[in-house]
């Protein structure tokens, strides 16, 4: 069963979808499908809210990778390794997973990332260093906002 919940954050309302194995979806502003269960989703929404407010630098949430293809998993697991405040180009991810000519496929895997924020596809930029498309929230404006807060916020403990 899929459980959904939400949190009001600096970025707006964040929705999460979880099952018995972990996180399966994150949406900025758009409600996800599932049974509303704020209790089951609370640990997930709490970490996301803490992250966006600067009280947390990373996530330690279980992720259910099973809905993703092997290629998507390989790409998004590599993307998840990019540290807060840093960026990488599509070609860097392609090289890291042993597919140096797969930059377009890397872009597609990022565009279909079902867990933005937690799997930080906003940290992927073009080879020229410019910000390119972002399918979550308000697109590139949200991507820029996320990168700005990651690079400027000192984590409060």
PDB file of C-alpha atoms in Angstrom:
ATOM      1  CA  UNK A   1       0.000   0.000   0.000  1.00  0.00           C
ATOM      2  CA  UNK A   2       1.179   3.488  -0.843  1.00  0.00           C
ATOM      3  CA  UNK A   3       0.949   6.085   1.922  1.00  0.00           C
ATOM      4  CA  UNK A   4       1.209   9.795   1.252  1.00  0.00           C
ATOM      5  CA  UNK A   5       1.895  12.756   3.464  1.00  0.00           C
ATOM      6  CA  UNK A   6       2.999  16.348   3.201  1.00  0.00           C
ATOM      7  CA  UNK A   7       4.943  19.101   4.892  1.00  0.00           C
ATOM      8  CA  UNK A   8       4.827  22.866   4.523  1.00  0.00           C
ATOM      9  CA  UNK A   9       8.368  24.063   3.803  1.00  0.00           C
ATOM     10  CA  UNK A  10      10.264  27.113   2.586  1.00  0.00           C
ATOM     11  CA  UNK A  11       9.869  25.652  -0.899  1.00  0.00           C
ATOM     12  CA  UNK A  12       6.122  25.146  -0.554  1.00  0.00           C
ATOM     13  CA  UNK A  13       4.189  21.987   0.172  1.00  0.00           C
ATOM     14  CA  UNK A  14       6.263  18.856  -0.282  1.00  0.00           C
ATOM     15  CA  UNK A  15       4.417  15.570  -0.791  1.00  0.00           C
ATOM     16  CA  UNK A  16       5.944  12.156  -0.182  1.00  0.00           C
ATOM     17  CA  UNK A  17       4.822   8.638  -1.050  1.00  0.00           C
ATOM     18  CA  UNK A  18       6.122   5.682   0.950  1.00  0.00           C
ATOM     19  CA  UNK A  19       5.492   1.968   1.122  1.00  0.00           C
ATOM     20  CA  UNK A  20       6.671  -0.769   3.470  1.00  0.00           C
ATOM     21  CA  UNK A  21      10.153  -0.671   1.875  1.00  0.00           C
ATOM     22  CA  UNK A  22      10.730   3.073   1.960  1.00  0.00           C
ATOM     23  CA  UNK A  23      10.386   6.237  -0.067  1.00  0.00           C
ATOM     24  CA  UNK A  24       8.976   5.908  -3.584  1.00  0.00           C
ATOM     25  CA  UNK A  25       8.094   9.485  -4.492  1.00  0.00           C
ATOM     26  CA  UNK A  26       8.604  13.156  -3.665  1.00  0.00           C
ATOM     27  CA  UNK A  27       6.679  15.983  -5.257  1.00  0.00           C
ATOM     28  CA  UNK A  28       7.042  19.723  -4.839  1.00  0.00           C
ATOM     29  CA  UNK A  29       3.574  21.250  -4.766  1.00  0.00           C
ATOM     30  CA  UNK A  30       1.629  18.478  -6.509  1.00  0.00           C
ATOM     31  CA  UNK A  31      -0.231  15.922  -4.411  1.00  0.00           C
ATOM     32  CA  UNK A  32       0.737  12.302  -5.018  1.00  0.00           C
ATOM     33  CA  UNK A  33      -1.705   9.409  -5.219  1.00  0.00           C
ATOM     34  CA  UNK A  34      -2.128   7.112  -2.252  1.00  0.00           C
ATOM     35  CA  UNK A  35      -3.759   6.831   1.151  1.00  0.00           C
ATOM     36  CA  UNK A  36      -3.166   9.882   3.330  1.00  0.00           C
ATOM     37  CA  UNK A  37      -1.215   8.686   6.363  1.00  0.00           C
ATOM     38  CA  UNK A  38       0.679  11.475   8.097  1.00  0.00           C
ATOM     39  CA  UNK A  39       1.927   9.132  10.809  1.00  0.00           C
ATOM     40  CA  UNK A  40       3.676   6.699   8.433  1.00  0.00           C
ATOM     41  CA  UNK A  41       5.108   9.520   6.345  1.00  0.00           C
ATOM     42  CA  UNK A  42       6.187  11.784   9.241  1.00  0.00           C
ATOM     43  CA  UNK A  43       9.849  10.626   9.381  1.00  0.00           C
ATOM     44  CA  UNK A  44      10.181  11.367   5.658  1.00  0.00           C
ATOM     45  CA  UNK A  45       8.508  14.775   5.652  1.00  0.00           C
ATOM     46  CA  UNK A  46      10.387  15.744   8.828  1.00  0.00           C
ATOM     47  CA  UNK A  47      13.780  15.099   7.237  1.00  0.00           C
ATOM     48  CA  UNK A  48      12.837  16.986   4.069  1.00  0.00           C
ATOM     49  CA  UNK A  49      11.569  19.982   6.060  1.00  0.00           C
ATOM     50  CA  UNK A  50      14.746  19.959   8.178  1.00  0.00           C
ATOM     51  CA  UNK A  51      16.880  19.792   5.048  1.00  0.00           C
ATOM     52  CA  UNK A  52      15.153  22.736   3.413  1.00  0.00           C
ATOM     53  CA  UNK A  53      15.389  24.826   6.582  1.00  0.00           C
ATOM     54  CA  UNK A  54      19.123  24.163   6.977  1.00  0.00           C
ATOM     55  CA  UNK A  55      18.857  21.893  10.019  1.00  0.00           C
ATOM     56  CA  UNK A  56      20.016  18.804   8.096  1.00  0.00           C
ATOM     57  CA  UNK A  57      22.690  18.297   5.422  1.00  0.00           C
ATOM     58  CA  UNK A  58      21.629  14.936   4.065  1.00  0.00           C
ATOM     59  CA  UNK A  59      19.024  12.209   4.296  1.00  0.00           C
ATOM     60  CA  UNK A  60      19.089   8.820   5.962  1.00  0.00           C
ATOM     61  CA  UNK A  61      15.767   7.616   4.627  1.00  0.00           C
ATOM     62  CA  UNK A  62      15.132   4.144   3.242  1.00  0.00           C
ATOM     63  CA  UNK A  63      14.461   4.249  -0.492  1.00  0.00           C
ATOM     64  CA  UNK A  64      12.500   1.651  -2.441  1.00  0.00           C
ATOM     65  CA  UNK A  65      14.401   1.454  -5.721  1.00  0.00           C
ATOM     66  CA  UNK A  66      12.305  -1.373  -7.204  1.00  0.00           C
ATOM     67  CA  UNK A  67      10.139   0.795  -9.478  1.00  0.00           C
ATOM     68  CA  UNK A  68      13.215   2.049 -11.355  1.00  0.00           C
ATOM     69  CA  UNK A  69      15.026   0.309 -14.193  1.00  0.00           C
ATOM     70  CA  UNK A  70      18.540  -0.961 -13.560  1.00  0.00           C
ATOM     71  CA  UNK A  71      19.926   1.961 -15.568  1.00  0.00           C
ATOM     72  CA  UNK A  72      17.866   4.545 -13.639  1.00  0.00           C
ATOM     73  CA  UNK A  73      19.022   3.008 -10.373  1.00  0.00           C
ATOM     74  CA  UNK A  74      22.663   3.150 -11.430  1.00  0.00           C
ATOM     75  CA  UNK A  75      22.330   6.794 -12.519  1.00  0.00           C
ATOM     76  CA  UNK A  76      20.323   7.981  -9.507  1.00  0.00           C
ATOM     77  CA  UNK A  77      22.538   6.131  -7.008  1.00  0.00           C
ATOM     78  CA  UNK A  78      25.484   8.011  -8.531  1.00  0.00           C
ATOM     79  CA  UNK A  79      23.581  11.311  -8.398  1.00  0.00           C
ATOM     80  CA  UNK A  80      22.838  10.625  -4.721  1.00  0.00           C
ATOM     81  CA  UNK A  81      26.609  10.685  -4.058  1.00  0.00           C
ATOM     82  CA  UNK A  82      26.985  14.333  -5.127  1.00  0.00           C
ATOM     83  CA  UNK A  83      27.580  16.290  -1.892  1.00  0.00           C
ATOM     84  CA  UNK A  84      25.381  19.163  -0.765  1.00  0.00           C
ATOM     85  CA  UNK A  85      26.516  22.425  -2.323  1.00  0.00           C
ATOM     86  CA  UNK A  86      28.355  20.707  -5.196  1.00  0.00           C
ATOM     87  CA  UNK A  87      27.330  20.043  -8.783  1.00  0.00           C
ATOM     88  CA  UNK A  88      28.233  17.583 -11.517  1.00  0.00           C
ATOM     89  CA  UNK A  89      27.646  17.565 -15.264  1.00  0.00           C
ATOM     90  CA  UNK A  90      25.670  14.894 -17.081  1.00  0.00           C
ATOM     91  CA  UNK A  91      28.958  13.730 -18.631  1.00  0.00           C
ATOM     92  CA  UNK A  92      30.489  13.300 -15.150  1.00  0.00           C
ATOM     93  CA  UNK A  93      27.680  10.942 -14.146  1.00  0.00           C
ATOM     94  CA  UNK A  94      27.963   9.101 -17.477  1.00  0.00           C
ATOM     95  CA  UNK A  95      31.684   8.607 -16.943  1.00  0.00           C
ATOM     96  CA  UNK A  96      31.223   7.538 -13.306  1.00  0.00           C
ATOM     97  CA  UNK A  97      28.808   4.750 -14.246  1.00  0.00           C
ATOM     98  CA  UNK A  98      30.997   3.511 -17.098  1.00  0.00           C
ATOM     99  CA  UNK A  99      28.820   4.875 -19.919  1.00  0.00           C
ATOM    100  CA  UNK A 100      30.813   7.917 -21.130  1.00  0.00           C
ATOM    101  CA  UNK A 101      28.629   8.494 -24.210  1.00  0.00           C
ATOM    102  CA  UNK A 102      25.304   8.267 -22.356  1.00  0.00           C
ATOM    103  CA  UNK A 103      24.856  11.917 -21.352  1.00  0.00           C
ATOM    104  CA  UNK A 104      21.405  12.128 -22.974  1.00  0.00           C
ATOM    105  CA  UNK A 105      20.263   8.950 -21.240  1.00  0.00           C
ATOM    106  CA  UNK A 106      21.612  10.354 -17.975  1.00  0.00           C
ATOM    107  CA  UNK A 107      19.516  13.463 -18.586  1.00  0.00           C
ATOM    108  CA  UNK A 108      16.422  11.339 -19.164  1.00  0.00           C
ATOM    109  CA  UNK A 109      17.003   9.304 -15.995  1.00  0.00           C
ATOM    110  CA  UNK A 110      17.291  12.546 -14.030  1.00  0.00           C
ATOM    111  CA  UNK A 111      14.192  14.023 -15.660  1.00  0.00           C
ATOM    112  CA  UNK A 112      12.184  11.011 -14.492  1.00  0.00           C
ATOM    113  CA  UNK A 113      13.659  10.939 -10.969  1.00  0.00           C
ATOM    114  CA  UNK A 114      10.647  10.165  -8.753  1.00  0.00           C
ATOM    115  CA  UNK A 115      12.373  11.453  -5.598  1.00  0.00           C
ATOM    116  CA  UNK A 116      13.769  14.930  -6.250  1.00  0.00           C
ATOM    117  CA  UNK A 117      15.438  16.589  -3.252  1.00  0.00           C
ATOM    118  CA  UNK A 118      16.243  13.232  -1.644  1.00  0.00           C
ATOM    119  CA  UNK A 119      17.975  12.075  -4.830  1.00  0.00           C
ATOM    120  CA  UNK A 120      19.474  15.480  -5.665  1.00  0.00           C
ATOM    121  CA  UNK A 121      19.057  15.709  -9.435  1.00  0.00           C
ATOM    122  CA  UNK A 122      19.021  19.505  -8.990  1.00  0.00           C
ATOM    123  CA  UNK A 123      22.811  19.198  -8.612  1.00  0.00           C
ATOM    124  CA  UNK A 124      23.203  18.115 -12.239  1.00  0.00           C
ATOM    125  CA  UNK A 125      24.229  20.896 -14.630  1.00  0.00           C
ATOM    126  CA  UNK A 126      25.237  21.127 -18.272  1.00  0.00           C
ATOM    127  CA  UNK A 127      28.847  20.676 -19.376  1.00  0.00           C
ATOM    128  CA  UNK A 128      29.055  24.463 -19.824  1.00  0.00           C
ATOM    129  CA  UNK A 129      28.095  24.975 -16.183  1.00  0.00           C
ATOM    130  CA  UNK A 130      24.662  26.392 -16.908  1.00  0.00           C
ATOM    131  CA  UNK A 131      21.496  25.313 -15.166  1.00  0.00           C
ATOM    132  CA  UNK A 132      19.343  23.167 -17.403  1.00  0.00           C
ATOM    133  CA  UNK A 133      15.840  21.796 -17.027  1.00  0.00           C
ATOM    134  CA  UNK A 134      14.383  20.670 -13.738  1.00  0.00           C
ATOM    135  CA  UNK A 135      11.059  18.876 -13.656  1.00  0.00           C
ATOM    136  CA  UNK A 136      10.189  19.582 -10.013  1.00  0.00           C
ATOM    137  CA  UNK A 137       8.527  22.667  -8.558  1.00  0.00           C
ATOM    138  CA  UNK A 138       8.923  25.724 -10.770  1.00  0.00           C
ATOM    139  CA  UNK A 139      11.631  24.182 -12.929  1.00  0.00           C
ATOM    140  CA  UNK A 140      14.991  25.913 -13.237  1.00  0.00           C
ATOM    141  CA  UNK A 141      13.952  28.590 -10.701  1.00  0.00           C
ATOM    142  CA  UNK A 142      13.481  25.841  -8.090  1.00  0.00           C
ATOM    143  CA  UNK A 143      16.777  24.250  -9.098  1.00  0.00           C
ATOM    144  CA  UNK A 144      18.579  27.573  -8.635  1.00  0.00           C
ATOM    145  CA  UNK A 145      16.886  28.138  -5.255  1.00  0.00           C
ATOM    146  CA  UNK A 146      17.955  24.691  -4.040  1.00  0.00           C
ATOM    147  CA  UNK A 147      21.547  25.153  -5.176  1.00  0.00           C
ATOM    148  CA  UNK A 148      21.664  28.627  -3.614  1.00  0.00           C
ATOM    149  CA  UNK A 149      20.471  27.429  -0.213  1.00  0.00           C
ATOM    150  CA  UNK A 150      22.777  24.420  -0.287  1.00  0.00           C
ATOM    151  CA  UNK A 151      25.772  26.621  -0.974  1.00  0.00           C
ATOM    152  CA  UNK A 152      24.882  29.375   1.475  1.00  0.00           C
ATOM    153  CA  UNK A 153      23.156  27.815   4.469  1.00  0.00           C
ATOM    154  CA  UNK A 154      25.311  26.770   7.363  1.00  0.00           C
ATOM    155  CA  UNK A 155      23.649  23.855   9.060  1.00  0.00           C
ATOM    156  CA  UNK A 156      22.226  24.645  12.494  1.00  0.00           C
ATOM    157  CA  UNK A 157      22.470  21.814  15.002  1.00  0.00           C
TER     158      UNK A 157
END
